[in-house]
Tab-separated table of C-alpha atoms in Angstrom:
chain	number	residue	atom	x	y	z
L	1	UNK	CA	16.732	-14.724	-48.163
L	2	UNK	CA	18.074	-17.723	-49.872
L	3	UNK	CA	15.328	-19.696	-51.447
L	4	UNK	CA	17.384	-22.816	-51.456
L	5	UNK	CA	18.029	-22.726	-47.699
L	6	UNK	CA	16.665	-26.030	-45.934
L	7	UNK	CA	13.351	-25.209	-44.028
L	8	UNK	CA	14.332	-27.074	-40.990
L	9	UNK	CA	17.926	-25.952	-40.618
L	10	UNK	CA	20.524	-27.068	-38.001
L	11	UNK	CA	20.563	-23.380	-36.874
L	12	UNK	CA	16.842	-23.867	-35.890
L	13	UNK	CA	17.646	-26.897	-34.044
L	14	UNK	CA	20.668	-25.159	-32.319
L	15	UNK	CA	18.348	-22.396	-31.111
L	16	UNK	CA	15.315	-24.494	-30.196
L	17	UNK	CA	17.818	-26.643	-27.909
L	18	UNK	CA	18.770	-23.834	-25.819
L	19	UNK	CA	16.693	-23.754	-22.654
L	20	UNK	CA	13.384	-22.011	-23.331
L	21	UNK	CA	14.594	-21.746	-26.900
L	22	UNK	CA	12.136	-24.374	-28.156
L	23	UNK	CA	9.281	-21.841	-28.794
L	24	UNK	CA	10.838	-20.925	-32.017
L	25	UNK	CA	9.532	-24.144	-33.386
L	26	UNK	CA	5.867	-23.015	-32.727
L	27	UNK	CA	6.267	-19.575	-34.891
L	28	UNK	CA	3.798	-19.102	-37.784
L	29	UNK	CA	5.307	-15.831	-38.805
L	30	UNK	CA	2.211	-13.990	-37.931
L	31	UNK	CA	4.012	-10.799	-36.788
L	32	UNK	CA	2.193	-10.171	-33.820
L	33	UNK	CA	5.465	-9.870	-31.761
L	34	UNK	CA	6.938	-7.281	-34.192
L	35	UNK	CA	4.060	-5.339	-34.257
L	36	UNK	CA	3.876	-5.522	-30.259
L	37	UNK	CA	7.418	-4.695	-29.759
L	38	UNK	CA	8.130	-1.246	-28.277
L	39	UNK	CA	12.033	-1.022	-29.110
L	40	UNK	CA	11.161	-1.560	-32.725
L	41	UNK	CA	9.591	1.827	-32.735
L	42	UNK	CA	13.057	3.367	-31.983
L	43	UNK	CA	15.134	0.943	-33.579
L	44	UNK	CA	13.189	-0.349	-36.894
L	45	UNK	CA	15.769	-2.963	-37.876
L	46	UNK	CA	14.727	-4.843	-34.677
L	47	UNK	CA	12.235	-7.099	-35.723
L	48	UNK	CA	11.289	-10.251	-33.874
L	49	UNK	CA	9.469	-11.800	-36.662
L	50	UNK	CA	12.210	-11.206	-39.061
L	51	UNK	CA	14.808	-12.609	-36.870
L	52	UNK	CA	12.928	-15.830	-36.286
L	53	UNK	CA	12.315	-16.086	-39.868
L	54	UNK	CA	16.179	-15.856	-40.472
L	55	UNK	CA	16.655	-18.516	-37.879
L	56	UNK	CA	14.010	-20.763	-39.685
L	57	UNK	CA	15.730	-20.458	-42.739
L	58	UNK	CA	19.370	-21.141	-41.158
L	59	UNK	CA	20.562	-17.870	-41.972
L	60	UNK	CA	23.165	-17.835	-38.728
L	61	UNK	CA	25.228	-15.208	-39.891
L	62	UNK	CA	22.363	-12.786	-40.016
L	63	UNK	CA	21.224	-13.298	-36.483
L	64	UNK	CA	24.215	-14.576	-34.217
L	65	UNK	CA	26.905	-11.831	-34.961
L	66	UNK	CA	24.716	-9.057	-35.114
L	67	UNK	CA	23.310	-6.372	-32.453
L	68	UNK	CA	19.940	-7.125	-33.370
L	69	UNK	CA	18.928	-9.562	-30.524
L	70	UNK	CA	20.536	-7.125	-28.100
L	71	UNK	CA	17.961	-4.838	-28.473
L	72	UNK	CA	15.362	-6.870	-26.778
L	73	UNK	CA	14.119	-4.908	-23.523
L	74	UNK	CA	12.646	-8.276	-22.074
L	75	UNK	CA	9.418	-6.638	-21.581
L	76	UNK	CA	7.599	-9.857	-22.721
L	77	UNK	CA	4.860	-8.094	-24.183
L	78	UNK	CA	5.523	-10.335	-27.349
L	79	UNK	CA	5.581	-13.385	-25.135
L	80	UNK	CA	2.303	-12.646	-23.484
L	81	UNK	CA	0.509	-11.941	-27.020
L	82	UNK	CA	2.007	-14.556	-28.926
L	83	UNK	CA	-0.891	-16.670	-30.295
L	84	UNK	CA	1.315	-19.967	-30.552
L	85	UNK	CA	2.907	-19.650	-27.092
L	86	UNK	CA	5.984	-19.361	-29.141
L	87	UNK	CA	7.855	-17.080	-26.537
L	88	UNK	CA	9.507	-14.481	-28.985
L	89	UNK	CA	11.275	-12.884	-25.921
L	90	UNK	CA	12.627	-16.211	-24.645
L	91	UNK	CA	13.812	-16.745	-28.259
L	92	UNK	CA	15.763	-13.272	-27.869
L	93	UNK	CA	17.526	-14.828	-24.983
L	94	UNK	CA	18.460	-18.102	-26.781
L	95	UNK	CA	19.976	-16.219	-29.540
L	96	UNK	CA	21.972	-14.214	-26.939
L	97	UNK	CA	22.997	-17.580	-25.225
L	98	UNK	CA	24.531	-18.936	-28.433
L	99	UNK	CA	26.026	-15.486	-29.211
L	100	UNK	CA	27.604	-15.427	-25.857
L	101	UNK	CA	29.353	-18.763	-26.159
L	102	UNK	CA	31.140	-17.373	-29.306
L	103	UNK	CA	32.095	-14.107	-27.301
L	104	UNK	CA	29.589	-11.771	-29.013
L	105	UNK	CA	28.447	-9.887	-26.050
L	106	UNK	CA	28.002	-6.095	-25.646
L	107	UNK	CA	30.810	-4.581	-23.543
L	108	UNK	CA	28.332	-3.284	-20.830
L	109	UNK	CA	26.990	-6.589	-19.947
L	110	UNK	CA	30.433	-8.047	-20.033
L	111	UNK	CA	31.291	-5.368	-17.183
L	112	UNK	CA	28.504	-6.303	-15.358
L	113	UNK	CA	29.207	-10.005	-15.219
L	114	UNK	CA	32.935	-8.958	-14.006
L	115	UNK	CA	31.390	-6.798	-11.163
L	116	UNK	CA	29.234	-9.669	-10.082
L	117	UNK	CA	32.557	-11.900	-9.909
L	118	UNK	CA	34.435	-8.842	-8.003
L	119	UNK	CA	31.793	-7.589	-5.857
L	120	UNK	CA	28.605	-9.707	-5.728
L	121	UNK	CA	26.869	-6.839	-7.275
L	122	UNK	CA	26.468	-5.386	-10.932
L	123	UNK	CA	26.129	-1.689	-9.440
L	124	UNK	CA	28.676	-0.428	-7.126
L	125	UNK	CA	28.353	2.685	-4.820
L	126	UNK	CA	28.848	6.169	-5.982
L	127	UNK	CA	30.561	8.615	-3.475
L	128	UNK	CA	27.303	10.368	-3.194
L	129	UNK	CA	25.462	7.159	-2.336
L	130	UNK	CA	27.989	6.306	0.498
L	131	UNK	CA	27.412	10.103	1.800
L	132	UNK	CA	23.654	9.633	1.522
L	133	UNK	CA	23.868	6.366	3.601
L	134	UNK	CA	25.989	8.012	6.252
L	135	UNK	CA	23.178	10.954	6.389
L	136	UNK	CA	20.350	8.545	6.653
L	137	UNK	CA	21.943	6.371	9.196
L	138	UNK	CA	21.408	3.421	7.066
L	139	UNK	CA	25.072	1.960	8.219
L	140	UNK	CA	27.557	0.520	5.815
L	141	UNK	CA	26.575	-1.179	2.496
L	142	UNK	CA	24.689	-4.424	2.863
L	143	UNK	CA	27.283	-7.401	3.202
L	144	UNK	CA	27.638	-9.656	0.325
L	145	UNK	CA	29.203	-12.972	0.307
L	146	UNK	CA	31.442	-12.649	-2.893
L	147	UNK	CA	33.362	-15.854	-2.355
L	148	UNK	CA	30.081	-17.791	-2.488
L	149	UNK	CA	29.165	-15.940	-5.564
L	150	UNK	CA	32.591	-16.798	-6.933
L	151	UNK	CA	32.167	-20.276	-6.041
L	152	UNK	CA	28.950	-20.377	-8.145
L	153	UNK	CA	30.525	-18.319	-11.158
L	154	UNK	CA	33.520	-21.214	-10.920
L	155	UNK	CA	31.221	-24.125	-11.320
L	156	UNK	CA	29.217	-22.545	-14.320
L	157	UNK	CA	29.791	-21.636	-17.768
L	158	UNK	CA	30.031	-17.878	-16.872
L	159	UNK	CA	33.456	-18.651	-15.599
L	160	UNK	CA	35.018	-18.037	-18.873
L	161	UNK	CA	33.873	-14.421	-18.957
L	162	UNK	CA	35.226	-13.421	-15.614
L	163	UNK	CA	38.911	-14.586	-15.749
P	1	UNK	CA	0.181	-5.618	11.255
P	2	UNK	CA	2.594	-8.274	12.595
P	3	UNK	CA	4.327	-9.365	9.662
P	4	UNK	CA	7.897	-10.241	8.949
P	5	UNK	CA	9.675	-10.138	5.563
P	6	UNK	CA	13.018	-10.694	4.438
P	7	UNK	CA	14.251	-7.546	2.807
P	8	UNK	CA	15.850	-7.882	-0.664
P	9	UNK	CA	17.586	-4.548	-1.340
P	10	UNK	CA	19.328	-5.848	-4.617
P	11	UNK	CA	21.932	-3.556	-6.239
P	12	UNK	CA	20.416	-0.229	-7.293
P	13	UNK	CA	18.609	0.725	-3.756
P	14	UNK	CA	21.814	0.428	-1.542
P	15	UNK	CA	24.150	1.798	-4.174
P	16	UNK	CA	22.234	4.459	-6.172
P	17	UNK	CA	19.141	5.162	-4.066
P	18	UNK	CA	19.882	4.845	-0.411
P	19	UNK	CA	16.754	7.388	-0.254
P	20	UNK	CA	14.663	4.347	-1.226
P	21	UNK	CA	15.930	2.024	1.386
P	22	UNK	CA	15.341	4.742	3.890
P	23	UNK	CA	11.900	5.403	2.912
P	24	UNK	CA	11.186	1.813	3.191
P	25	UNK	CA	12.369	1.181	6.619
P	26	UNK	CA	10.692	4.159	7.852
P	27	UNK	CA	7.412	3.168	6.001
P	28	UNK	CA	7.451	-0.582	7.132
P	29	UNK	CA	8.066	0.984	10.819
P	30	UNK	CA	4.852	3.129	10.409
P	31	UNK	CA	2.766	0.155	9.166
P	32	UNK	CA	4.108	-2.316	11.804
P	33	UNK	CA	6.025	-4.356	9.285
P	34	UNK	CA	9.351	-6.134	10.404
P	35	UNK	CA	12.104	-6.244	7.928
P	36	UNK	CA	14.812	-8.599	8.256
P	37	UNK	CA	18.221	-7.954	6.440
P	38	UNK	CA	19.340	-10.764	4.034
P	39	UNK	CA	22.867	-10.986	5.075
P	40	UNK	CA	25.229	-12.050	2.348
P	41	UNK	CA	22.545	-11.658	-0.545
P	42	UNK	CA	24.294	-10.935	-3.892
P	43	UNK	CA	22.748	-9.438	-6.904
P	44	UNK	CA	19.495	-10.993	-7.546
P	45	UNK	CA	21.117	-11.661	-10.394
P	46	UNK	CA	19.734	-8.961	-13.052
P	47	UNK	CA	17.400	-11.089	-15.330
P	48	UNK	CA	18.148	-9.337	-18.483
P	49	UNK	CA	22.164	-9.437	-18.033
P	50	UNK	CA	22.609	-12.949	-16.744
P	51	UNK	CA	19.877	-14.819	-18.724
P	52	UNK	CA	21.663	-13.535	-21.755
P	53	UNK	CA	24.743	-15.426	-20.946
P	54	UNK	CA	23.372	-18.808	-19.476
P	55	UNK	CA	20.083	-19.675	-17.635
P	56	UNK	CA	21.548	-21.910	-15.242
P	57	UNK	CA	24.211	-19.470	-13.664
P	58	UNK	CA	21.127	-17.168	-13.343
P	59	UNK	CA	19.222	-19.577	-11.636
P	60	UNK	CA	21.826	-20.782	-9.248
P	61	UNK	CA	22.996	-17.267	-8.049
P	62	UNK	CA	19.088	-16.494	-7.545
P	63	UNK	CA	18.921	-19.952	-5.715
P	64	UNK	CA	21.520	-18.917	-3.197
P	65	UNK	CA	19.600	-15.758	-2.227
P	66	UNK	CA	16.414	-17.767	-1.972
P	67	UNK	CA	18.086	-19.930	0.418
P	68	UNK	CA	19.213	-17.087	2.610
P	69	UNK	CA	15.400	-15.988	3.085
P	70	UNK	CA	14.816	-19.795	3.719
P	71	UNK	CA	17.429	-19.715	6.689
P	72	UNK	CA	15.545	-16.669	7.938
P	73	UNK	CA	12.247	-18.395	7.789
P	74	UNK	CA	10.266	-15.461	5.992
P	75	UNK	CA	8.986	-14.667	2.677
P	76	UNK	CA	11.041	-11.959	0.391
P	77	UNK	CA	9.791	-8.509	-0.214
P	78	UNK	CA	11.551	-6.561	-3.143
P	79	UNK	CA	11.210	-3.056	-4.307
P	80	UNK	CA	12.431	-3.596	-7.776
P	81	UNK	CA	10.646	-5.194	-10.622
P	82	UNK	CA	13.927	-6.746	-11.954
P	83	UNK	CA	14.974	-8.416	-8.557
P	84	UNK	CA	11.393	-9.291	-8.399
P	85	UNK	CA	11.298	-10.992	-11.735
P	86	UNK	CA	14.685	-13.131	-11.180
P	87	UNK	CA	13.707	-14.138	-7.516
P	88	UNK	CA	9.974	-15.023	-8.361
P	89	UNK	CA	10.680	-17.027	-11.673
P	90	UNK	CA	13.840	-18.767	-10.217
P	91	UNK	CA	11.613	-19.841	-7.191
P	92	UNK	CA	8.891	-21.154	-9.375
P	93	UNK	CA	11.328	-22.902	-11.624
P	94	UNK	CA	13.079	-24.690	-8.817
P	95	UNK	CA	9.903	-25.641	-7.179
P	96	UNK	CA	8.728	-27.113	-10.291
P	97	UNK	CA	11.754	-28.854	-11.732
P	98	UNK	CA	13.128	-31.400	-9.625
P	99	UNK	CA	15.975	-32.396	-11.858
P	100	UNK	CA	17.160	-28.771	-11.953
P	101	UNK	CA	16.549	-28.267	-8.174
P	102	UNK	CA	19.092	-31.205	-7.770
P	103	UNK	CA	21.404	-29.693	-10.185
P	104	UNK	CA	21.424	-26.473	-8.399
P	105	UNK	CA	21.826	-28.170	-5.074
P	106	UNK	CA	24.830	-29.759	-5.987
P	107	UNK	CA	26.470	-26.612	-6.511
P	108	UNK	CA	24.943	-25.105	-3.420
P	109	UNK	CA	26.091	-27.989	-1.298
P	110	UNK	CA	29.986	-26.522	-1.504
P	111	UNK	CA	29.006	-23.789	0.897
P	112	UNK	CA	26.353	-25.779	2.769
P	113	UNK	CA	23.311	-24.187	1.356
P	114	UNK	CA	20.434	-26.133	0.054
P	115	UNK	CA	17.303	-24.908	-1.923
P	116	UNK	CA	14.019	-26.275	-0.269
P	117	UNK	CA	11.227	-24.116	-1.870
P	118	UNK	CA	9.867	-23.081	1.678
P	119	UNK	CA	9.621	-19.092	0.815
P	120	UNK	CA	7.642	-16.812	-1.425
P	121	UNK	CA	8.754	-13.860	-3.281
P	122	UNK	CA	6.653	-10.845	-3.021
P	123	UNK	CA	6.710	-7.363	-4.626
P	124	UNK	CA	6.309	-4.502	-2.046
P	125	UNK	CA	3.187	-3.712	-3.852
P	126	UNK	CA	1.785	-7.255	-3.125
P	127	UNK	CA	2.846	-6.957	0.359
P	128	UNK	CA	0.595	-3.561	0.687
P	129	UNK	CA	-2.220	-5.315	-0.862
P	130	UNK	CA	-2.147	-8.475	1.257
P	131	UNK	CA	-0.966	-7.274	4.566
P	132	UNK	CA	-2.609	-3.694	4.480
P	133	UNK	CA	-5.438	-4.066	1.910
P	134	UNK	CA	-6.764	-1.241	-0.253
P	135	UNK	CA	-9.828	-0.293	2.301
P	136	UNK	CA	-7.374	-0.387	5.156
P	137	UNK	CA	-4.832	1.681	3.265
P	138	UNK	CA	-7.166	4.684	2.703
P	139	UNK	CA	-7.636	4.858	6.701
P	140	UNK	CA	-3.708	4.941	7.255
P	141	UNK	CA	-3.728	8.070	4.830
P	142	UNK	CA	-3.032	11.275	6.896
P	143	UNK	CA	-2.032	13.648	4.267
P	144	UNK	CA	-3.956	12.989	1.088
P	145	UNK	CA	-1.707	13.055	-1.813
P	146	UNK	CA	-3.637	15.542	-3.921
P	147	UNK	CA	-1.572	14.975	-7.167
P	148	UNK	CA	-1.907	14.086	-10.804
P	149	UNK	CA	-0.029	10.964	-10.922
P	150	UNK	CA	1.392	9.104	-14.159
P	151	UNK	CA	1.256	5.741	-12.928
P	152	UNK	CA	4.095	3.302	-14.250
P	153	UNK	CA	3.796	-0.451	-13.672
P	154	UNK	CA	7.152	-1.589	-15.295
P	155	UNK	CA	7.234	-4.470	-17.333
P	156	UNK	CA	8.301	-7.323	-14.899
P	157	UNK	CA	5.562	-6.507	-12.127
P	158	UNK	CA	3.108	-7.828	-14.716
P	159	UNK	CA	5.022	-10.075	-17.205
P	160	UNK	CA	5.173	-12.860	-18.215
P	161	UNK	CA	1.729	-13.618	-17.104
P	162	UNK	CA	2.653	-17.239	-16.613
P	163	UNK	CA	4.689	-16.421	-13.611
P	164	UNK	CA	2.435	-13.793	-12.217
P	165	UNK	CA	-0.619	-13.706	-10.442
P	166	UNK	CA	-2.355	-10.461	-11.987
P	167	UNK	CA	-5.715	-10.291	-13.643
P	168	UNK	CA	-4.859	-8.179	-16.545
P	169	UNK	CA	-1.429	-7.809	-18.091
P	170	UNK	CA	-2.684	-5.551	-20.833
P	171	UNK	CA	-4.826	-3.028	-18.768
P	172	UNK	CA	-4.161	-3.682	-15.085
P	173	UNK	CA	-5.648	-1.113	-12.408
P	174	UNK	CA	-4.433	-2.499	-9.160
P	175	UNK	CA	-1.503	-0.205	-8.982
P	176	UNK	CA	-3.595	2.789	-10.053
P	177	UNK	CA	-6.037	1.860	-7.139
P	178	UNK	CA	-3.108	1.741	-4.675
P	179	UNK	CA	-2.065	5.211	-6.012
P	180	UNK	CA	-5.697	6.649	-5.827
P	181	UNK	CA	-6.070	5.105	-2.151
P	182	UNK	CA	-3.364	7.911	-1.124
P	183	UNK	CA	-5.770	10.509	-2.362
P	184	UNK	CA	-3.997	11.032	-5.928
P	185	UNK	CA	-5.599	11.175	-9.251
P	186	UNK	CA	-4.145	8.433	-11.467
P	187	UNK	CA	-4.265	10.249	-15.009
P	188	UNK	CA	-4.290	8.551	-18.446
P	189	UNK	CA	-1.303	8.868	-20.886
P	190	UNK	CA	-0.299	7.603	-24.353
P	191	UNK	CA	1.454	4.313	-24.208
P	192	UNK	CA	1.068	3.898	-20.690
P	193	UNK	CA	2.195	0.389	-20.587
P	194	UNK	CA	5.450	0.911	-22.575
P	195	UNK	CA	8.762	0.028	-20.834
P	196	UNK	CA	11.027	2.479	-19.326
P	197	UNK	CA	13.564	1.500	-21.695
P	198	UNK	CA	16.034	0.192	-19.201
P	199	UNK	CA	15.176	-3.611	-19.299
P	200	UNK	CA	16.995	-6.628	-20.991
P	201	UNK	CA	20.299	-5.180	-20.394
P	202	UNK	CA	19.810	-2.429	-23.156
P	203	UNK	CA	20.827	0.362	-20.632
P	204	UNK	CA	24.038	-1.270	-20.084
P	205	UNK	CA	24.575	-2.500	-23.964
P	206	UNK	CA	22.496	0.206	-25.953
P	207	UNK	CA	22.201	3.326	-23.534
P	208	UNK	CA	21.080	5.621	-26.325
P	209	UNK	CA	18.318	3.325	-27.547
P	210	UNK	CA	17.183	2.922	-23.489
P	211	UNK	CA	17.099	6.735	-23.394
P	212	UNK	CA	15.128	7.152	-26.534
P	213	UNK	CA	12.526	5.211	-25.138
P	214	UNK	CA	12.479	7.069	-21.880
P	215	UNK	CA	12.272	10.183	-23.700
P	216	UNK	CA	9.251	9.064	-25.399
P	217	UNK	CA	7.571	7.673	-22.358
P	218	UNK	CA	8.309	10.996	-20.324
P	219	UNK	CA	7.079	13.330	-23.086
P	220	UNK	CA	3.777	11.441	-23.162
P	221	UNK	CA	3.625	11.992	-19.320
P	222	UNK	CA	4.499	15.486	-19.668
P	223	UNK	CA	1.839	16.136	-22.188
P	224	UNK	CA	-0.627	14.601	-20.111
P	225	UNK	CA	-0.054	17.047	-17.517
P	226	UNK	CA	1.313	14.922	-14.610
P	227	UNK	CA	2.660	16.333	-11.503
P	228	UNK	CA	5.081	13.365	-11.073
P	229	UNK	CA	5.551	9.369	-12.034
P	230	UNK	CA	4.898	6.927	-9.546
P	231	UNK	CA	6.711	3.547	-10.189
P	232	UNK	CA	7.012	0.638	-7.854
P	233	UNK	CA	10.516	-0.269	-9.387
P	234	UNK	CA	13.989	0.914	-8.507
P	235	UNK	CA	15.412	0.273	-11.966
P	236	UNK	CA	12.465	2.089	-13.716
P	237	UNK	CA	12.942	5.055	-11.231
P	238	UNK	CA	16.571	5.293	-12.025
P	239	UNK	CA	16.292	5.284	-15.779
P	240	UNK	CA	13.321	7.875	-15.449
P	241	UNK	CA	15.177	10.015	-12.799
P	242	UNK	CA	18.960	9.757	-13.871
P	243	UNK	CA	17.876	9.397	-17.654
P	244	UNK	CA	16.298	12.778	-17.655
P	245	UNK	CA	19.999	14.191	-16.997
P	246	UNK	CA	21.840	11.523	-19.199
P	247	UNK	CA	19.688	12.501	-22.184
P	248	UNK	CA	19.485	16.260	-21.366
P	249	UNK	CA	15.905	16.405	-21.366
P	250	UNK	CA	14.436	19.611	-19.928
P	251	UNK	CA	11.190	18.120	-18.747
P	252	UNK	CA	11.787	18.184	-15.087
P	253	UNK	CA	9.237	15.393	-14.520
P	254	UNK	CA	9.755	14.276	-10.765
P	255	UNK	CA	9.858	10.476	-9.939
P	256	UNK	CA	8.573	8.741	-6.672
P	257	UNK	CA	9.091	5.295	-5.895
P	258	UNK	CA	5.660	3.818	-4.809
P	259	UNK	CA	7.027	3.490	-1.232
P	260	UNK	CA	8.113	7.253	-0.941
P	261	UNK	CA	4.488	8.278	-2.267
P	262	UNK	CA	3.047	5.860	0.501
P	263	UNK	CA	5.189	7.446	3.063
P	264	UNK	CA	3.991	10.991	2.234
P	265	UNK	CA	0.405	10.006	2.482
P	266	UNK	CA	1.010	8.216	5.954
P	267	UNK	CA	2.298	11.926	6.942
P	268	UNK	CA	6.032	11.045	7.232
P	269	UNK	CA	8.307	13.893	6.829
P	270	UNK	CA	10.077	14.122	3.159
P	271	UNK	CA	13.600	13.887	4.920
P	272	UNK	CA	12.513	10.511	6.312
P	273	UNK	CA	11.773	9.407	2.647
P	274	UNK	CA	15.057	10.593	1.361
P	275	UNK	CA	13.084	12.847	-1.045
P	276	UNK	CA	15.983	15.436	-1.203
P	277	UNK	CA	18.146	12.834	-3.097
P	278	UNK	CA	16.529	12.858	-6.490
P	279	UNK	CA	18.665	13.902	-9.734
P	280	UNK	CA	15.282	15.740	-11.005
P	281	UNK	CA	14.108	17.678	-7.901
P	282	UNK	CA	10.624	16.748	-6.126
P	283	UNK	CA	10.387	20.303	-4.694
P	284	UNK	CA	7.501	21.387	-7.130
P	285	UNK	CA	5.102	18.471	-5.557
P	286	UNK	CA	6.087	19.010	-2.043
P	287	UNK	CA	5.211	22.763	-2.870
P	288	UNK	CA	1.903	21.550	-4.213
P	289	UNK	CA	1.332	19.542	-1.050
P	290	UNK	CA	2.071	22.419	1.006
P	291	UNK	CA	5.458	21.406	2.676
């Protein structure tokens, strides 16, 4: 941690300006988020307090290109417990939004975005599921207006991930 | 019970667990609830995945789904906490924020849709609470579910609390009460409120981490002597059921979606509830219930 880093960094404001990322400005580094985080038990390096500290200190390279924000389960335990209303869980999404604009996205999630563009769903049927639908007389798969979904995607920032 | 709901099936139920769809349709019929299909609906979209990219896209895709229910003139019912989270929160955000609503409608206009904010989004659990009620539910029970059950709420049924109507987020009891009303015993177990491990896109991005969480949760459930898990969420259901196979666990803890447990208590045959389609066999509990 560089002691010479500016306390109100550009990076802090970059995260704060993402929708719902503003909660980062309220952080008092009490650590209740980290002690509440269930995933921190199995991935000790994922520590929401430390991630937010790095944002406050402007240490962009220790946050954005890493895997750390992608371990968040969005269980929102931290969000509900934050004494400052600081929304640590939403800050994780804000970091992901910034990382996504730079193309730093886990491949598993990218596949789901592409699937939405192709079929309108992120989970597509297995052969077993199709057989079960037949056996249960549920009819074919529910209809999806894929064209409409593609139109929405073409008008929003997600378009660059589906080409 | 003359009620009508737009059924939002989402992705997991029709494509991985048609058994839950079957159970839902049969239970709704038994309760006298009319379910209307949401023709053209897409993925909710999955909150953990799509909010990670861009919240406006997430909001617009959700708004399009909400418009379908508005066109049908009825509130939405979901059986997945993920779908519930996306649709409910998008509905609240759009109703509260006129600027965002205009921006979303600017895109929806391209295919003759407009968000008006005319419907509510409800979880199946809330529908049972509202339309049947806990006392009435007891009267519906024909075959009491004499089982020791580990109740799993799933995070997004409860959180974030600012977008939910539950009394307690940390120690809720409403689902335990709905399970006990069926004749079961809700047992206590370590870290009951812990996530199943699948949320936030973690199942897709870091499956090993997701399975580590699932393993810990299921071990705690097994140690407490539960006959099965009852969960109201299709995604938690998938993570617990298939997760045991994916992680090579030898725990054999059966999982029931709440709608399936309700169906059993109403006296519906296991085949009508898709109970033979689980990755982890539910035979031990059917045996205990003398089927």
